[in-house]
Tab-separated table of C-alpha atoms and ligand atoms in Angstrom:
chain	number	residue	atom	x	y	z
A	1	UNK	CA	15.417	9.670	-2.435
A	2	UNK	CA	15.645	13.252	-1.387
A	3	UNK	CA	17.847	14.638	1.309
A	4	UNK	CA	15.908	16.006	4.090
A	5	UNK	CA	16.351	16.743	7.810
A	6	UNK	CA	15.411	13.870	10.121
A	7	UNK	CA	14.698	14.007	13.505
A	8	UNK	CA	17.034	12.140	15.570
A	9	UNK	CA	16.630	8.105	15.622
A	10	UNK	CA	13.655	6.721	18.401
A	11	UNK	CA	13.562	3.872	19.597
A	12	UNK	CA	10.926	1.989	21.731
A	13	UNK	CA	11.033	1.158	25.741
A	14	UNK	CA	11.020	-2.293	26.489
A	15	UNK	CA	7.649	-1.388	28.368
A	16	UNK	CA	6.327	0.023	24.629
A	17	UNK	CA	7.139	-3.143	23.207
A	18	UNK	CA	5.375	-5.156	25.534
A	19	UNK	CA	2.357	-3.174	25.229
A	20	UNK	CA	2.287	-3.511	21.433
A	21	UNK	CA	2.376	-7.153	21.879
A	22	UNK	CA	-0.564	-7.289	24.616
A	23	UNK	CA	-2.375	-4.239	23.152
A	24	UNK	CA	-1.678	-4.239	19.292
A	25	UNK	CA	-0.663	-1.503	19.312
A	26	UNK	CA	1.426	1.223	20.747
A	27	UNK	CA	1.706	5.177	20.273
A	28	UNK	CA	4.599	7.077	19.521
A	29	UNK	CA	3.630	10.749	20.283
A	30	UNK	CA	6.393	12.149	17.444
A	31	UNK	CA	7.540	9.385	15.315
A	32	UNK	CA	8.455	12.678	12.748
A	33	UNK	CA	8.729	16.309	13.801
A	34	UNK	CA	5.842	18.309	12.946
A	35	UNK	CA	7.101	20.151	10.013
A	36	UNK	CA	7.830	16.582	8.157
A	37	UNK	CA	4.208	15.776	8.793
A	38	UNK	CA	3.510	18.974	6.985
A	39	UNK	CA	6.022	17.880	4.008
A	40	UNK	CA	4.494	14.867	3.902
A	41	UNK	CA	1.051	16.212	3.441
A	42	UNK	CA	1.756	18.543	0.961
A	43	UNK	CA	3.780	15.906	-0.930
A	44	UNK	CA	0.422	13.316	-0.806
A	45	UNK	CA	-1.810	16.889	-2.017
A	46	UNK	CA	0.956	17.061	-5.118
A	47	UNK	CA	0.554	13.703	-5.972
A	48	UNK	CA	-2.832	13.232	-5.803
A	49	UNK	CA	-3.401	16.204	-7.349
A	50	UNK	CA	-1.499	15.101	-10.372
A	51	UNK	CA	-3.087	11.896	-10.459
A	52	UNK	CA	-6.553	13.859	-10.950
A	53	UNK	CA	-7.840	12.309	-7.792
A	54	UNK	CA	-7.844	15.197	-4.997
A	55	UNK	CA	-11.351	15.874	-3.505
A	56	UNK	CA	-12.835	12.808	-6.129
A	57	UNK	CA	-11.749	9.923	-3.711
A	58	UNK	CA	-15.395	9.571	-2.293
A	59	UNK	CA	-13.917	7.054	0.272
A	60	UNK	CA	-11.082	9.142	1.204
A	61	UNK	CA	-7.867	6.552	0.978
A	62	UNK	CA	-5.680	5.940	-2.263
A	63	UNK	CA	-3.291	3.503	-1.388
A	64	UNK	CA	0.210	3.291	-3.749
A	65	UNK	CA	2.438	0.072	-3.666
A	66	UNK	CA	5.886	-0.244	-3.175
A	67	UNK	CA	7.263	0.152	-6.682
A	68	UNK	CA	4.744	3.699	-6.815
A	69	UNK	CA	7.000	5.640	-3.908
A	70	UNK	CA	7.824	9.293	-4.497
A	71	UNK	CA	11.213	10.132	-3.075
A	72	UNK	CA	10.060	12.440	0.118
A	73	UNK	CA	7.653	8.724	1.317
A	74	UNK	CA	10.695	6.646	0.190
A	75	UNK	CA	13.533	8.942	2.661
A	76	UNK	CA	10.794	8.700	5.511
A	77	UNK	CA	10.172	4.760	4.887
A	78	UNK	CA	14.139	4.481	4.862
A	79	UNK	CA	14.182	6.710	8.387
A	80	UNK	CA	16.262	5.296	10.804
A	81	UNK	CA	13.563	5.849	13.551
A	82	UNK	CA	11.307	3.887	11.651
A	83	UNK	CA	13.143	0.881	10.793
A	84	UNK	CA	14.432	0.459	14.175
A	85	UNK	CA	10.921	0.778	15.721
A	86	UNK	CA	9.839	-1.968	13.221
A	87	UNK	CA	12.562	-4.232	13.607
A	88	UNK	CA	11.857	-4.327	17.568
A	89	UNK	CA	8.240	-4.944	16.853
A	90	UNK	CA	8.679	-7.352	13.703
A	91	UNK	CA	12.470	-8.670	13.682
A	92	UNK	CA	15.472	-7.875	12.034
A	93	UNK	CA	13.729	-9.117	8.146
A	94	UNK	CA	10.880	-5.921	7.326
A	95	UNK	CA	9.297	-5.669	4.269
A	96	UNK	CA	7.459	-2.960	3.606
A	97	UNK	CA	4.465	-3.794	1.316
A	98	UNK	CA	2.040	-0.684	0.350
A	99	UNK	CA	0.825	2.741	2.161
A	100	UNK	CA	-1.923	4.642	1.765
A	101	UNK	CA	-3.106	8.312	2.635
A	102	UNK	CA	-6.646	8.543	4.015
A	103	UNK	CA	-8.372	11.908	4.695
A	104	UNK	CA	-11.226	12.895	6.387
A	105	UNK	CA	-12.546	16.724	5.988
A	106	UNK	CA	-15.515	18.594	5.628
A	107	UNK	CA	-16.613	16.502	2.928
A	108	UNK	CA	-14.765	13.210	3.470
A	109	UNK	CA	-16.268	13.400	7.120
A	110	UNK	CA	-17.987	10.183	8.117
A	111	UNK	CA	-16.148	7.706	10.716
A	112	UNK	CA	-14.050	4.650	9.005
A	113	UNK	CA	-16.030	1.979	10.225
A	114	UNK	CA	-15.035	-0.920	12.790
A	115	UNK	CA	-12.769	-3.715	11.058
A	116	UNK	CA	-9.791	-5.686	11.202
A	117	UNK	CA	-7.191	-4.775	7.944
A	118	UNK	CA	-6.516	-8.818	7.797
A	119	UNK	CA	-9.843	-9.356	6.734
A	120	UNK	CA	-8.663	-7.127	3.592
A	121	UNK	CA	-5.757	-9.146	3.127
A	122	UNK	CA	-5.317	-12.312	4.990
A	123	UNK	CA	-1.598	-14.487	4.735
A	124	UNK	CA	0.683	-13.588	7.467
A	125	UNK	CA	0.737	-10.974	10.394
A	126	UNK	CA	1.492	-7.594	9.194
A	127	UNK	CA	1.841	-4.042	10.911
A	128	UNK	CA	0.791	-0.865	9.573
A	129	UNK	CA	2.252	2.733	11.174
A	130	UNK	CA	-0.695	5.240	11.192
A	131	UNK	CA	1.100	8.892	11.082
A	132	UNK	CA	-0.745	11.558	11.919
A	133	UNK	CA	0.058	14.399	9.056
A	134	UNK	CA	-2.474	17.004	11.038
A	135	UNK	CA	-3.601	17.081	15.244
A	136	UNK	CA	-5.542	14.123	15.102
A	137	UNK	CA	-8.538	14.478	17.334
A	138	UNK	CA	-12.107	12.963	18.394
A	139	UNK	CA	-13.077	15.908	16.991
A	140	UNK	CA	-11.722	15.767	13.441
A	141	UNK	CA	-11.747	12.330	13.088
A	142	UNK	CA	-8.826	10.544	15.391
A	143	UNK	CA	-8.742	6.433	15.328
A	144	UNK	CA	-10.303	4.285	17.472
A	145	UNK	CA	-9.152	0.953	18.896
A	146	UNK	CA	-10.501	-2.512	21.123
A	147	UNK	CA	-6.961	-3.236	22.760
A	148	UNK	CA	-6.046	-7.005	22.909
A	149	UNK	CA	-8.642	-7.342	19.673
A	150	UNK	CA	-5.736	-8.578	17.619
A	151	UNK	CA	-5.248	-12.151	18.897
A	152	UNK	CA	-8.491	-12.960	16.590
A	153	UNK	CA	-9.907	-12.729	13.596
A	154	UNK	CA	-13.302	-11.720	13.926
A	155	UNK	CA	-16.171	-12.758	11.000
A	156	UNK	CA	-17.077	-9.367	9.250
A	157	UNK	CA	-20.087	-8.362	7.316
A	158	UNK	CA	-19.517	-8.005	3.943
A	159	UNK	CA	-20.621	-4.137	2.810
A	160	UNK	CA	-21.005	-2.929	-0.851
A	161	UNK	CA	-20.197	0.949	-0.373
A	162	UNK	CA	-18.670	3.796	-2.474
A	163	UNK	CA	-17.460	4.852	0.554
A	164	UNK	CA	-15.201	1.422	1.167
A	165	UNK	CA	-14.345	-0.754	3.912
A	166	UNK	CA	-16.629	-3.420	2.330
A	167	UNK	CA	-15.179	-5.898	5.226
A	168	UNK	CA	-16.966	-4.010	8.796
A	169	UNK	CA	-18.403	-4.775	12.511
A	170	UNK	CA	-21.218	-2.824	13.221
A	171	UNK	CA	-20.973	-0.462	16.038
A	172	UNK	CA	-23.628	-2.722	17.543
A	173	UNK	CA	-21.403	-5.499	18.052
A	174	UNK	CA	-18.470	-3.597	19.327
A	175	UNK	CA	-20.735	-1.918	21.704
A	176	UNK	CA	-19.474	-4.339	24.553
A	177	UNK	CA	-15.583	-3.834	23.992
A	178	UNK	CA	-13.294	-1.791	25.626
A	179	UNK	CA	-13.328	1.047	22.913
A	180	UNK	CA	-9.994	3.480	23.235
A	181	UNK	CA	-10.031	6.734	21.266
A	182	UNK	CA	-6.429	7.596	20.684
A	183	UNK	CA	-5.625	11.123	19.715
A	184	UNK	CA	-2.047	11.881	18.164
A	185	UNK	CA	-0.464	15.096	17.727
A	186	UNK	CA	0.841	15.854	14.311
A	187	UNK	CA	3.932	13.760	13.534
A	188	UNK	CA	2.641	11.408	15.954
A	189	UNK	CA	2.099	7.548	14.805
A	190	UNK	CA	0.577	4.750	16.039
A	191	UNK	CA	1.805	1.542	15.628
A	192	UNK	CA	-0.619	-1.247	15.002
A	193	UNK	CA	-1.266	-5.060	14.295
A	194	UNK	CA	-3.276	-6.094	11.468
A	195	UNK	CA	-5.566	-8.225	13.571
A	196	UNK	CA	-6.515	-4.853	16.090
A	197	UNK	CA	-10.121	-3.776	15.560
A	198	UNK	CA	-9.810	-0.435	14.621
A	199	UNK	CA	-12.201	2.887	13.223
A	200	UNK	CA	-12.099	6.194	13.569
A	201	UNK	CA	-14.272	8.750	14.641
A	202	UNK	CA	-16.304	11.360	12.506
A	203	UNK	CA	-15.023	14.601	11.313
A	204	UNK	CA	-17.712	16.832	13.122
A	205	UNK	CA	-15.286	20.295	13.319
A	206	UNK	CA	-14.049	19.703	9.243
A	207	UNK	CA	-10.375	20.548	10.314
A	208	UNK	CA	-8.232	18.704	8.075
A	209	UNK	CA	-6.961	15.390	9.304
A	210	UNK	CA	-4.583	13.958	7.147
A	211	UNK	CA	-2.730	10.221	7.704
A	212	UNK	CA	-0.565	8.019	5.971
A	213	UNK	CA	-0.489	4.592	6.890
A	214	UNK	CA	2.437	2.302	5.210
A	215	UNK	CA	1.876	-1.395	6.185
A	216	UNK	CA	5.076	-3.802	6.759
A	217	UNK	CA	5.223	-7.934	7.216
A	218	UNK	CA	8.108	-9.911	8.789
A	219	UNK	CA	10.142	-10.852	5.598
A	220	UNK	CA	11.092	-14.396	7.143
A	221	UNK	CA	7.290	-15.554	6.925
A	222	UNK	CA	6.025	-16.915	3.430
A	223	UNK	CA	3.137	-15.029	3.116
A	224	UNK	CA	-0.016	-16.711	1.162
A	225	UNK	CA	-1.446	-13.369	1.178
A	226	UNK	CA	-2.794	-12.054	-2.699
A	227	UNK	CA	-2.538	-8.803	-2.397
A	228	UNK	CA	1.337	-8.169	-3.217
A	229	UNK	CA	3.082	-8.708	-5.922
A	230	UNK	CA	5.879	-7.282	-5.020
A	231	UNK	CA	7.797	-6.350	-1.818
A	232	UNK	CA	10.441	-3.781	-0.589
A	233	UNK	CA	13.027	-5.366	1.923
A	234	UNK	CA	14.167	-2.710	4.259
A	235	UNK	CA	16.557	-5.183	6.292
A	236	UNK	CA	17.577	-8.312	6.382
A	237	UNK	CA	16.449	-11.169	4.143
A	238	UNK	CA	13.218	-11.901	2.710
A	239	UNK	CA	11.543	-15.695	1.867
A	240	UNK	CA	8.708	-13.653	-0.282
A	241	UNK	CA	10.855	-11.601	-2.433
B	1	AKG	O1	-7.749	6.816	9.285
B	1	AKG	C1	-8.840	6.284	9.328
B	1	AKG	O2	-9.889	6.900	9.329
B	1	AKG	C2	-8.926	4.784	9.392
B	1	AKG	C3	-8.065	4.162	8.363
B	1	AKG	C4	-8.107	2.693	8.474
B	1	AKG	O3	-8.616	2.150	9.392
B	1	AKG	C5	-7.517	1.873	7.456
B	1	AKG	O4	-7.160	2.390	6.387
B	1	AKG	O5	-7.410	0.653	7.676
């Protein structure tokens, strides 16, 4: 891990916590200062970069698991803000399982389409953080959300497209719900279930907008979920792992 200055610890208000439960999800407006979201971003660049991928990801998300970290993800993952914002929302077991950085731009512009991330994954509840690593706006491409979505799973078409999110709602039949666009400054994160129905918009100004979303379960549920092989227990004790 490398050593680098955190912002001091957050925590949640009883009222946030609520909301995540009867919302799915809940916004922290500076989960990480500003110039860490920078850090961050430039570290993601670097790595995909290396990897040969950067501007050749036509869907715009490359998503590393846990035994893949770099050291600047790995000290934010192990942040003390973070784990005790998850372990209000999950418990005291979190596992972290996988993140992912997904861009949109003036070429990776189009909206992320309406879906639920459990239809990706099924097995038990998880929780992703979204972290905005630029301004996140309706403008550039900010996330979407139907609060209360995540106490189903909805049936989703199933989508062959280079661009991904194979599993999608059309707007059509979200037209109906209680759409909330959700702008978050940079270093701002939102907090979400994996059962929230969830998109963001299009990139029509092609200002960066840069996120990293790592996704977490609570380590004292077996999870039947194939996706993992492996797990990272942040605290506590796992039944998975
Ligand atoms: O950031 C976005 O555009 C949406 C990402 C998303 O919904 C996801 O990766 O599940």
């Amino acid at each position: 891990m490398t050593s680098i200055a955190m912002s001091p610890p957050k925590s949640l208000t009883d009222e946030q916590v609520a909301q995540y439960h009867r919302d799915g999800y809940v916004v922290t407006p500076a989960l990480i200062s500003p110039a860490e979201a920078s850090e961050w971003k430039q570290t993601l660049i670097q790595r995909l970069t290396d990897e040969g991928l950067l501007g050749n990801i036509p869907s715009g998300v490359r998503v590393w698991m846990c035994d893949d970290l770099d050291p600047y993800t790995s000290t934010q993952l192990h942040s003390p803000s973070m784990l005790k914002i998850l372990q209000q929302l999950i418990g005291p077991n979190v596992e972290f399982l996988s993140f992912k950085a997904v861009f949109k731009n003036n070429k990776t512009d189009f909206r992320s389409p309406w879906h639920q991330d459990w239809a990706y994954w099924r097995g038990s509840a998880k929780l992703s953080i979204w972290i905005a690593l630029d301004d996140a706006t309706p403008e550039n491409g900010c996330l979407q959300v139907v609060p209360g979505s995540h106490r189903r799973a909805v049936e989703m078409q199933h989508v062959e497209d280079v661009k991904g999110f194979v599993h999608r709602l059309t707007d059509e039949q979200v037209a109906d719900l209680p759409v909330e666009t959700v702008p978050v400054p940079r270093g701002g994160a939102i907090f979400f279930h994996d059962l929230l129905l969830h998109a963001s918009c299009p990139n029509i100004n092609g200002q960066d907008r840069w996120s990293v979303i790592p996704t977490f379960r609570d380590a004292s549920l077996r999870d039947s979920s194939p996706v993992w092989r492996t797990a990272l227990l942040l605290s506590g004790s796992s039944v998975n792992i």
